[in-house]
Amino acid sequence: MKAVIIGCGAIASRWVRSLLADGRIEISALVDPDQQAAQVLVARYGLNPAFATTLPEALARAAADVVVNLTPPELHYPVSRSALAQGLHVLTEKPLALNLPDALDLVHLAEERGLLLAVMRNRGADPDFLAFADTVRSGGRAPFAVTADTLVTLTGPGFRTGQHLPVTTDLAVHAFDQVRALITAPPTEVTCTETATGFLAAHSSIATVTVHFADGSLFTYRGGYIVDPALRTDANGDWRVEGRGFAARWAPDPHQARNLPQAGPPAYQRCITAMIDALHQDGTLPVPAADNLASIALLDAALASAAHRRPVPVPEVPDALH
Ligand SMILES: NC(=O)c1ccc[n+]([C@@H]2O[C@H](COP(=O)([O-])OP(=O)(O)OC[C@H]3O[C@@H](n4cnc5c(N)ncnc54)[C@H](O)[C@@H]3O)[C@@H](O)[C@H]2O)c1
């Protein structure tokens, strides 16, 4: 199969490395209005793709079965939609879309056309985090009080410098994927604030999100783009869970590599391999992104709450699509 990569920024290297290591997908075109970003990838990985600044231009120059959507978050919906509408499978970086109606529209379109639509969820699918979630669910009994701190530093902030509510838009969806593995009751209400800390750096910002759940559980999240590496947490966050007679903590050391060879491939690579496996399976192609709609419902409510400065009910994901 042949893939067009749309968006050749910081995260593209990770995808190109994983696609080259897998070998089942050839990169036929690179799309980016910043042609220098595409050239950097070509030079770094010895690729031989067509170059374009839009998807239609790329399709006029190269064959394609799949679009890999690595654009900034607010372009995810229009780029994925246009790819699906042209009959192409879509593998996209998170978040699937910035609101539930757009995410539902993508899932419906993929189902209608029999196309694969899969979204990256490397933090929610991290094997160590899932082991922690198993410990919580088997050892404790809901309701739970859950807190997570995710404070990260970035070498290249890229689009985040100009992004409205960058932490809520770009980072918090990881925590929404993760908390759904800990608390299985439906979320009911979200309160979110995000404040730019531009006195640290242009992209620096801190968000707080409080989520109430139908079983009485409570999740509070503090996420931020900070500057001093000495203060950062692991990108997977620092998690604490307390229930009646139960307590657990998961706080990977941010200064110690967890992806040792014996631990197997990193979570993002496992996600990409699973997406490519799904593309190559026989019969009707699945729409794994449907499982991510509940995270987008939380993101939708969080962005609305931050914009209107009040608690917002979590929109319901239609039953057939949970
Ligand atoms: N899963 C993860 O752990 C993880 C980590 C980092 C980034 N991401 C996601 O990857 C995506 C990209 O992030 P990044 O860090 O690479 O950002 P970036 O700013 O470094 O790169 C974005 C690229 O998209 C290009 N672009 C902008 N408009 C475009 C358009 N209309 N068509 C094609 N390309 C366009 C920009 O020129 C830039 O090269 C974001 O959605 C982000 O959330 C995920």
PDB file of N, CA and C in Angstrom, residues 31-118:
ATOM      1  N   VAL A  31       3.127  15.961   2.060  1.00  0.00           N
ATOM      2  CA  VAL A  31       2.376  17.202   1.875  1.00  0.00           C
ATOM      3  C   VAL A  31       2.649  18.132   3.051  1.00  0.00           C
ATOM      4  N   ASP A  32       3.080  19.341   2.744  1.00  0.00           N
ATOM      5  CA  ASP A  32       3.261  20.353   3.794  1.00  0.00           C
ATOM      6  C   ASP A  32       3.437  21.693   3.103  1.00  0.00           C
ATOM      7  N   PRO A  33       2.747  22.749   3.570  1.00  0.00           N
ATOM      8  CA  PRO A  33       3.003  24.059   2.977  1.00  0.00           C
ATOM      9  C   PRO A  33       4.441  24.499   3.217  1.00  0.00           C
ATOM     10  N   ASP A  34       5.061  23.944   4.252  1.00  0.00           N
ATOM     11  CA  ASP A  34       6.467  24.217   4.529  1.00  0.00           C
ATOM     12  C   ASP A  34       7.289  23.109   3.846  1.00  0.00           C
ATOM     13  N   GLN A  35       7.713  23.391   2.612  1.00  0.00           N
ATOM     14  CA  GLN A  35       8.410  22.358   1.834  1.00  0.00           C
ATOM     15  C   GLN A  35       9.761  21.994   2.437  1.00  0.00           C
ATOM     16  N   GLN A  36      10.312  22.918   3.222  1.00  0.00           N
ATOM     17  CA  GLN A  36      11.592  22.610   3.866  1.00  0.00           C
ATOM     18  C   GLN A  36      11.428  21.489   4.893  1.00  0.00           C
ATOM     19  N   ALA A  37      10.263  21.487   5.579  1.00  0.00           N
ATOM     20  CA  ALA A  37      10.003  20.428   6.564  1.00  0.00           C
ATOM     21  C   ALA A  37       9.977  19.070   5.862  1.00  0.00           C
ATOM     22  N   ALA A  38       9.371  19.021   4.667  1.00  0.00           N
ATOM     23  CA  ALA A  38       9.329  17.762   3.909  1.00  0.00           C
ATOM     24  C   ALA A  38      10.727  17.358   3.458  1.00  0.00           C
ATOM     25  N   GLN A  39      11.513  18.345   3.032  1.00  0.00           N
ATOM     26  CA  GLN A  39      12.888  18.048   2.573  1.00  0.00           C
ATOM     27  C   GLN A  39      13.743  17.477   3.698  1.00  0.00           C
ATOM     28  N   VAL A  40      13.509  17.966   4.924  1.00  0.00           N
ATOM     29  CA  VAL A  40      14.280  17.465   6.067  1.00  0.00           C
ATOM     30  C   VAL A  40      14.031  15.960   6.238  1.00  0.00           C
ATOM     31  N   LEU A  41      12.769  15.555   6.095  1.00  0.00           N
ATOM     32  CA  LEU A  41      12.430  14.124   6.242  1.00  0.00           C
ATOM     33  C   LEU A  41      13.105  13.285   5.155  1.00  0.00           C
ATOM     34  N   VAL A  42      13.064  13.816   3.922  1.00  0.00           N
ATOM     35  CA  VAL A  42      13.657  13.097   2.799  1.00  0.00           C
ATOM     36  C   VAL A  42      15.147  12.884   3.031  1.00  0.00           C
ATOM     37  N   ALA A  43      15.811  13.954   3.466  1.00  0.00           N
ATOM     38  CA  ALA A  43      17.259  13.862   3.677  1.00  0.00           C
ATOM     39  C   ALA A  43      17.574  12.919   4.841  1.00  0.00           C
ATOM     40  N   ARG A  44      16.751  12.990   5.892  1.00  0.00           N
ATOM     41  CA  ARG A  44      17.034  12.203   7.097  1.00  0.00           C
ATOM     42  C   ARG A  44      16.827  10.703   6.854  1.00  0.00           C
ATOM     43  N   TYR A  45      15.824  10.355   6.052  1.00  0.00           N
ATOM     44  CA  TYR A  45      15.461   8.931   5.916  1.00  0.00           C
ATOM     45  C   TYR A  45      15.670   8.368   4.506  1.00  0.00           C
ATOM     46  N   GLY A  46      16.268   9.180   3.601  1.00  0.00           N
ATOM     47  CA  GLY A  46      16.546   8.685   2.243  1.00  0.00           C
ATOM     48  C   GLY A  46      15.269   8.309   1.506  1.00  0.00           C
ATOM     49  N   LEU A  47      14.203   9.110   1.651  1.00  0.00           N
ATOM     50  CA  LEU A  47      12.929   8.807   0.975  1.00  0.00           C
ATOM     51  C   LEU A  47      12.977   9.324  -0.466  1.00  0.00           C
ATOM     52  N   ASN A  48      12.004   8.845  -1.267  1.00  0.00           N
ATOM     53  CA  ASN A  48      11.932   9.330  -2.642  1.00  0.00           C
ATOM     54  C   ASN A  48      10.470   9.628  -3.009  1.00  0.00           C
ATOM     55  N   PRO A  49       9.833  10.544  -2.285  1.00  0.00           N
ATOM     56  CA  PRO A  49       8.406  10.770  -2.502  1.00  0.00           C
ATOM     57  C   PRO A  49       8.145  11.928  -3.471  1.00  0.00           C
ATOM     58  N   ALA A  50       6.868  12.064  -3.889  1.00  0.00           N
ATOM     59  CA  ALA A  50       6.439  13.295  -4.557  1.00  0.00           C
ATOM     60  C   ALA A  50       6.241  14.346  -3.467  1.00  0.00           C
ATOM     61  N   PHE A  51       6.384  15.628  -3.835  1.00  0.00           N
ATOM     62  CA  PHE A  51       6.134  16.724  -2.883  1.00  0.00           C
ATOM     63  C   PHE A  51       4.894  17.474  -3.310  1.00  0.00           C
ATOM     64  N   ALA A  52       4.121  17.943  -2.310  1.00  0.00           N
ATOM     65  CA  ALA A  52       2.942  18.737  -2.631  1.00  0.00           C
ATOM     66  C   ALA A  52       2.611  19.617  -1.435  1.00  0.00           C
ATOM     67  N   THR A  53       1.775  20.621  -1.685  1.00  0.00           N
ATOM     68  CA  THR A  53       1.354  21.466  -0.560  1.00  0.00           C
ATOM     69  C   THR A  53      -0.100  21.199  -0.186  1.00  0.00           C
ATOM     70  N   THR A  54      -0.819  20.402  -0.998  1.00  0.00           N
ATOM     71  CA  THR A  54      -2.193  20.016  -0.648  1.00  0.00           C
ATOM     72  C   THR A  54      -2.405  18.557  -1.043  1.00  0.00           C
ATOM     73  N   LEU A  55      -3.459  17.941  -0.488  1.00  0.00           N
ATOM     74  CA  LEU A  55      -3.752  16.539  -0.826  1.00  0.00           C
ATOM     75  C   LEU A  55      -4.111  16.375  -2.303  1.00  0.00           C
ATOM     76  N   PRO A  56      -5.013  17.212  -2.890  1.00  0.00           N
ATOM     77  CA  PRO A  56      -5.331  17.032  -4.309  1.00  0.00           C
ATOM     78  C   PRO A  56      -4.087  17.089  -5.197  1.00  0.00           C
ATOM     79  N   GLU A  57      -3.186  18.008  -4.862  1.00  0.00           N
ATOM     80  CA  GLU A  57      -1.930  18.124  -5.621  1.00  0.00           C
ATOM     81  C   GLU A  57      -1.121  16.825  -5.502  1.00  0.00           C
ATOM     82  N   ALA A  58      -1.075  16.269  -4.286  1.00  0.00           N
ATOM     83  CA  ALA A  58      -0.317  15.033  -4.072  1.00  0.00           C
ATOM     84  C   ALA A  58      -0.934  13.894  -4.876  1.00  0.00           C
ATOM     85  N   LEU A  59      -2.275  13.825  -4.902  1.00  0.00           N
ATOM     86  CA  LEU A  59      -2.940  12.715  -5.598  1.00  0.00           C
ATOM     87  C   LEU A  59      -2.770  12.832  -7.116  1.00  0.00           C
ATOM     88  N   ALA A  60      -2.536  14.050  -7.592  1.00  0.00           N
ATOM     89  CA  ALA A  60      -2.283  14.224  -9.027  1.00  0.00           C
ATOM     90  C   ALA A  60      -0.875  13.738  -9.382  1.00  0.00           C
ATOM     91  N   ARG A  61      -0.013  13.643  -8.362  1.00  0.00           N
ATOM     92  CA  ARG A  61       1.393  13.311  -8.648  1.00  0.00           C
ATOM     93  C   ARG A  61       1.789  11.905  -8.223  1.00  0.00           C
ATOM     94  N   ALA A  62       1.001  11.300  -7.322  1.00  0.00           N
ATOM     95  CA  ALA A  62       1.428  10.002  -6.780  1.00  0.00           C
ATOM     96  C   ALA A  62       0.209   9.152  -6.439  1.00  0.00           C
ATOM     97  N   ALA A  63       0.384   7.831  -6.524  1.00  0.00           N
ATOM     98  CA  ALA A  63      -0.701   6.913  -6.147  1.00  0.00           C
ATOM     99  C   ALA A  63      -0.785   6.870  -4.620  1.00  0.00           C
ATOM    100  N   ALA A  64      -2.006   6.625  -4.104  1.00  0.00           N
ATOM    101  CA  ALA A  64      -2.145   6.538  -2.640  1.00  0.00           C
ATOM    102  C   ALA A  64      -3.348   5.691  -2.256  1.00  0.00           C
ATOM    103  N   ASP A  65      -3.176   4.920  -1.177  1.00  0.00           N
ATOM    104  CA  ASP A  65      -4.291   4.173  -0.576  1.00  0.00           C
ATOM    105  C   ASP A  65      -4.641   4.745   0.788  1.00  0.00           C
ATOM    106  N   VAL A  66      -3.650   5.353   1.437  1.00  0.00           N
ATOM    107  CA  VAL A  66      -3.790   5.773   2.831  1.00  0.00           C
ATOM    108  C   VAL A  66      -3.266   7.192   3.017  1.00  0.00           C
ATOM    109  N   VAL A  67      -3.951   7.944   3.883  1.00  0.00           N
ATOM    110  CA  VAL A  67      -3.415   9.238   4.308  1.00  0.00           C
ATOM    111  C   VAL A  67      -2.992   9.135   5.768  1.00  0.00           C
ATOM    112  N   VAL A  68      -1.795   9.614   6.066  1.00  0.00           N
ATOM    113  CA  VAL A  68      -1.332   9.695   7.456  1.00  0.00           C
ATOM    114  C   VAL A  68      -1.414  11.169   7.837  1.00  0.00           C
ATOM    115  N   ASN A  69      -2.336  11.488   8.753  1.00  0.00           N
ATOM    116  CA  ASN A  69      -2.648  12.886   9.071  1.00  0.00           C
ATOM    117  C   ASN A  69      -1.862  13.348  10.302  1.00  0.00           C
ATOM    118  N   LEU A  70      -0.798  14.129  10.045  1.00  0.00           N
ATOM    119  CA  LEU A  70       0.071  14.605  11.134  1.00  0.00           C
ATOM    120  C   LEU A  70       0.059  16.127  11.193  1.00  0.00           C
ATOM    121  N   THR A  71      -1.068  16.714  10.832  1.00  0.00           N
ATOM    122  CA  THR A  71      -1.214  18.171  10.845  1.00  0.00           C
ATOM    123  C   THR A  71      -1.534  18.642  12.269  1.00  0.00           C
ATOM    124  N   PRO A  72      -1.519  19.962  12.518  1.00  0.00           N
ATOM    125  CA  PRO A  72      -1.947  20.468  13.834  1.00  0.00           C
ATOM    126  C   PRO A  72      -3.404  20.079  14.106  1.00  0.00           C
ATOM    127  N   PRO A  73      -3.773  19.967  15.409  1.00  0.00           N
ATOM    128  CA  PRO A  73      -5.087  19.409  15.778  1.00  0.00           C
ATOM    129  C   PRO A  73      -6.289  20.038  15.077  1.00  0.00           C
ATOM    130  N   GLU A  74      -6.290  21.360  14.866  1.00  0.00           N
ATOM    131  CA  GLU A  74      -7.522  21.944  14.301  1.00  0.00           C
ATOM    132  C   GLU A  74      -7.702  21.591  12.834  1.00  0.00           C
ATOM    133  N   LEU A  75      -6.657  21.008  12.203  1.00  0.00           N
ATOM    134  CA  LEU A  75      -6.793  20.559  10.810  1.00  0.00           C
ATOM    135  C   LEU A  75      -7.151  19.080  10.717  1.00  0.00           C
ATOM    136  N   HIS A  76      -7.187  18.387  11.855  1.00  0.00           N
ATOM    137  CA  HIS A  76      -7.411  16.935  11.776  1.00  0.00           C
ATOM    138  C   HIS A  76      -8.734  16.607  11.102  1.00  0.00           C
ATOM    139  N   TYR A  77      -9.806  17.318  11.517  1.00  0.00           N
ATOM    140  CA  TYR A  77     -11.113  17.003  10.932  1.00  0.00           C
ATOM    141  C   TYR A  77     -11.152  17.282   9.421  1.00  0.00           C
ATOM    142  N   PRO A  78     -10.816  18.523   8.977  1.00  0.00           N
ATOM    143  CA  PRO A  78     -10.928  18.747   7.532  1.00  0.00           C
ATOM    144  C   PRO A  78     -10.002  17.857   6.702  1.00  0.00           C
ATOM    145  N   VAL A  79      -8.793  17.600   7.191  1.00  0.00           N
ATOM    146  CA  VAL A  79      -7.851  16.785   6.412  1.00  0.00           C
ATOM    147  C   VAL A  79      -8.332  15.325   6.360  1.00  0.00           C
ATOM    148  N   SER A  80      -8.751  14.775   7.515  1.00  0.00           N
ATOM    149  CA  SER A  80      -9.222  13.381   7.516  1.00  0.00           C
ATOM    150  C   SER A  80     -10.488  13.261   6.677  1.00  0.00           C
ATOM    151  N   ARG A  81     -11.364  14.255   6.768  1.00  0.00           N
ATOM    152  CA  ARG A  81     -12.628  14.184   6.028  1.00  0.00           C
ATOM    153  C   ARG A  81     -12.356  14.189   4.526  1.00  0.00           C
ATOM    154  N   SER A  82     -11.484  15.074   4.104  1.00  0.00           N
ATOM    155  CA  SER A  82     -11.221  15.158   2.669  1.00  0.00           C
ATOM    156  C   SER A  82     -10.566  13.859   2.181  1.00  0.00           C
ATOM    157  N   ALA A  83      -9.716  13.241   2.979  1.00  0.00           N
ATOM    158  CA  ALA A  83      -9.085  11.976   2.571  1.00  0.00           C
ATOM    159  C   ALA A  83     -10.138  10.861   2.459  1.00  0.00           C
ATOM    160  N   LEU A  84     -10.994  10.738   3.477  1.00  0.00           N
ATOM    161  CA  LEU A  84     -12.032   9.689   3.445  1.00  0.00           C
ATOM    162  C   LEU A  84     -12.963   9.919   2.250  1.00  0.00           C
ATOM    163  N   ALA A  85     -13.316  11.184   1.997  1.00  0.00           N
ATOM    164  CA  ALA A  85     -14.237  11.502   0.893  1.00  0.00           C
ATOM    165  C   ALA A  85     -13.622  11.107  -0.448  1.00  0.00           C
ATOM    166  N   GLN A  86     -12.283  11.064  -0.504  1.00  0.00           N
ATOM    167  CA  GLN A  86     -11.632  10.662  -1.763  1.00  0.00           C
ATOM    168  C   GLN A  86     -11.321   9.170  -1.781  1.00  0.00           C
ATOM    169  N   GLY A  87     -11.901   8.429  -0.827  1.00  0.00           N
ATOM    170  CA  GLY A  87     -11.761   6.972  -0.836  1.00  0.00           C
ATOM    171  C   GLY A  87     -10.468   6.462  -0.238  1.00  0.00           C
ATOM    172  N   LEU A  88      -9.802   7.287   0.587  1.00  0.00           N
ATOM    173  CA  LEU A  88      -8.525   6.858   1.180  1.00  0.00           C
ATOM    174  C   LEU A  88      -8.710   6.482   2.650  1.00  0.00           C
ATOM    175  N   HIS A  89      -7.992   5.439   3.081  1.00  0.00           N
ATOM    176  CA  HIS A  89      -7.965   5.105   4.502  1.00  0.00           C
ATOM    177  C   HIS A  89      -7.232   6.222   5.247  1.00  0.00           C
ATOM    178  N   VAL A  90      -7.523   6.355   6.547  1.00  0.00           N
ATOM    179  CA  VAL A  90      -6.880   7.434   7.321  1.00  0.00           C
ATOM    180  C   VAL A  90      -6.299   6.890   8.626  1.00  0.00           C
ATOM    181  N   LEU A  91      -5.010   7.170   8.818  1.00  0.00           N
ATOM    182  CA  LEU A  91      -4.360   6.967  10.116  1.00  0.00           C
ATOM    183  C   LEU A  91      -4.034   8.364  10.608  1.00  0.00           C
ATOM    184  N   THR A  92      -4.546   8.747  11.765  1.00  0.00           N
ATOM    185  CA  THR A  92      -4.350  10.132  12.196  1.00  0.00           C
ATOM    186  C   THR A  92      -3.719  10.222  13.579  1.00  0.00           C
ATOM    187  N   GLU A  93      -2.954  11.305  13.743  1.00  0.00           N
ATOM    188  CA  GLU A  93      -2.486  11.619  15.098  1.00  0.00           C
ATOM    189  C   GLU A  93      -3.686  12.061  15.923  1.00  0.00           C
ATOM    190  N   LYS A  94      -3.537  12.005  17.229  1.00  0.00           N
ATOM    191  CA  LYS A  94      -4.587  12.490  18.122  1.00  0.00           C
ATOM    192  C   LYS A  94      -4.600  14.014  18.091  1.00  0.00           C
ATOM    193  N   PRO A  95      -5.695  14.675  18.443  1.00  0.00           N
ATOM    194  CA  PRO A  95      -7.009  14.074  18.670  1.00  0.00           C
ATOM    195  C   PRO A  95      -7.722  13.818  17.334  1.00  0.00           C
ATOM    196  N   LEU A  96      -8.654  12.850  17.359  1.00  0.00           N
ATOM    197  CA  LEU A  96      -9.407  12.502  16.147  1.00  0.00           C
ATOM    198  C   LEU A  96     -10.052  13.756  15.554  1.00  0.00           C
ATOM    199  N   ALA A  97     -10.640  14.587  16.400  1.00  0.00           N
ATOM    200  CA  ALA A  97     -11.243  15.875  16.010  1.00  0.00           C
ATOM    201  C   ALA A  97     -11.371  16.673  17.295  1.00  0.00           C
ATOM    202  N   LEU A  98     -11.768  17.931  17.179  1.00  0.00           N
ATOM    203  CA  LEU A  98     -11.834  18.773  18.384  1.00  0.00           C
ATOM    204  C   LEU A  98     -13.217  18.789  19.026  1.00  0.00           C
ATOM    205  N   ASN A  99     -14.214  18.190  18.350  1.00  0.00           N
ATOM    206  CA  ASN A  99     -15.537  18.105  18.989  1.00  0.00           C
ATOM    207  C   ASN A  99     -16.218  16.816  18.557  1.00  0.00           C
ATOM    208  N   LEU A 100     -17.234  16.414  19.331  1.00  0.00           N
ATOM    209  CA  LEU A 100     -17.868  15.116  19.091  1.00  0.00           C
ATOM    210  C   LEU A 100     -18.602  15.054  17.749  1.00  0.00           C
ATOM    211  N   PRO A 101     -19.372  16.093  17.344  1.00  0.00           N
ATOM    212  CA  PRO A 101     -20.039  15.993  16.041  1.00  0.00           C
ATOM    213  C   PRO A 101     -19.058  15.748  14.881  1.00  0.00           C
ATOM    214  N   ASP A 102     -17.917  16.432  14.885  1.00  0.00           N
ATOM    215  CA  ASP A 102     -16.933  16.211  13.807  1.00  0.00           C
ATOM    216  C   ASP A 102     -16.378  14.784  13.870  1.00  0.00           C
ATOM    217  N   ALA A 103     -16.072  14.314  15.083  1.00  0.00           N
ATOM    218  CA  ALA A 103     -15.517  12.957  15.227  1.00  0.00           C
ATOM    219  C   ALA A 103     -16.547  11.914  14.764  1.00  0.00           C
ATOM    220  N   LEU A 104     -17.815  12.122  15.129  1.00  0.00           N
ATOM    221  CA  LEU A 104     -18.877  11.200  14.698  1.00  0.00           C
ATOM    222  C   LEU A 104     -19.007  11.211  13.179  1.00  0.00           C
ATOM    223  N   ASP A 105     -18.900  12.393  12.596  1.00  0.00           N
ATOM    224  CA  ASP A 105     -19.009  12.508  11.138  1.00  0.00           C
ATOM    225  C   ASP A 105     -17.906  11.671  10.466  1.00  0.00           C
ATOM    226  N   LEU A 106     -16.683  11.739  10.989  1.00  0.00           N
ATOM    227  CA  LEU A 106     -15.577  10.965  10.405  1.00  0.00           C
ATOM    228  C   LEU A 106     -15.834   9.469  10.538  1.00  0.00           C
ATOM    229  N   VAL A 107     -16.285   9.043  11.730  1.00  0.00           N
ATOM    230  CA  VAL A 107     -16.531   7.615  11.961  1.00  0.00           C
ATOM    231  C   VAL A 107     -17.641   7.119  11.025  1.00  0.00           C
ATOM    232  N   HIS A 108     -18.709   7.904  10.895  1.00  0.00           N
ATOM    233  CA  HIS A 108     -19.812   7.504   9.998  1.00  0.00           C
ATOM    234  C   HIS A 108     -19.335   7.412   8.551  1.00  0.00           C
ATOM    235  N   LEU A 109     -18.540   8.385   8.130  1.00  0.00           N
ATOM    236  CA  LEU A 109     -18.063   8.401   6.739  1.00  0.00           C
ATOM    237  C   LEU A 109     -17.177   7.182   6.472  1.00  0.00           C
ATOM    238  N   ALA A 110     -16.290   6.869   7.415  1.00  0.00           N
ATOM    239  CA  ALA A 110     -15.408   5.703   7.239  1.00  0.00           C
ATOM    240  C   ALA A 110     -16.241   4.423   7.159  1.00  0.00           C
ATOM    241  N   GLU A 111     -17.246   4.317   8.034  1.00  0.00           N
ATOM    242  CA  GLU A 111     -18.102   3.116   8.023  1.00  0.00           C
ATOM    243  C   GLU A 111     -18.853   3.004   6.695  1.00  0.00           C
ATOM    244  N   GLU A 112     -19.409   4.130   6.270  1.00  0.00           N
ATOM    245  CA  GLU A 112     -20.184   4.160   5.013  1.00  0.00           C
ATOM    246  C   GLU A 112     -19.333   3.719   3.826  1.00  0.00           C
ATOM    247  N   ARG A 113     -18.079   4.189   3.805  1.00  0.00           N
ATOM    248  CA  ARG A 113     -17.211   3.916   2.646  1.00  0.00           C
ATOM    249  C   ARG A 113     -16.399   2.631   2.796  1.00  0.00           C
ATOM    250  N   GLY A 114     -16.496   1.967   3.963  1.00  0.00           N
ATOM    251  CA  GLY A 114     -15.699   0.752   4.182  1.00  0.00           C
ATOM    252  C   GLY A 114     -14.214   1.055   4.275  1.00  0.00           C
ATOM    253  N   LEU A 115     -13.872   2.207   4.868  1.00  0.00           N
ATOM    254  CA  LEU A 115     -12.457   2.608   4.966  1.00  0.00           C
ATOM    255  C   LEU A 115     -11.974   2.507   6.407  1.00  0.00           C
ATOM    256  N   LEU A 116     -10.683   2.285   6.573  1.00  0.00           N
ATOM    257  CA  LEU A 116     -10.115   2.244   7.924  1.00  0.00           C
ATOM    258  C   LEU A 116      -9.905   3.673   8.433  1.00  0.00           C
ATOM    259  N   LEU A 117     -10.300   3.909   9.662  1.00  0.00           N
ATOM    260  CA  LEU A 117     -10.028   5.197  10.326  1.00  0.00           C
ATOM    261  C   LEU A 117      -9.494   4.848  11.707  1.00  0.00           C
ATOM    262  N   ALA A 118      -8.211   5.168  11.927  1.00  0.00           N
ATOM    263  CA  ALA A 118      -7.579   4.810  13.212  1.00  0.00           C
ATOM    264  C   ALA A 118      -6.847   6.025  13.757  1.00  0.00           C
TER     265      ALA A 118
END
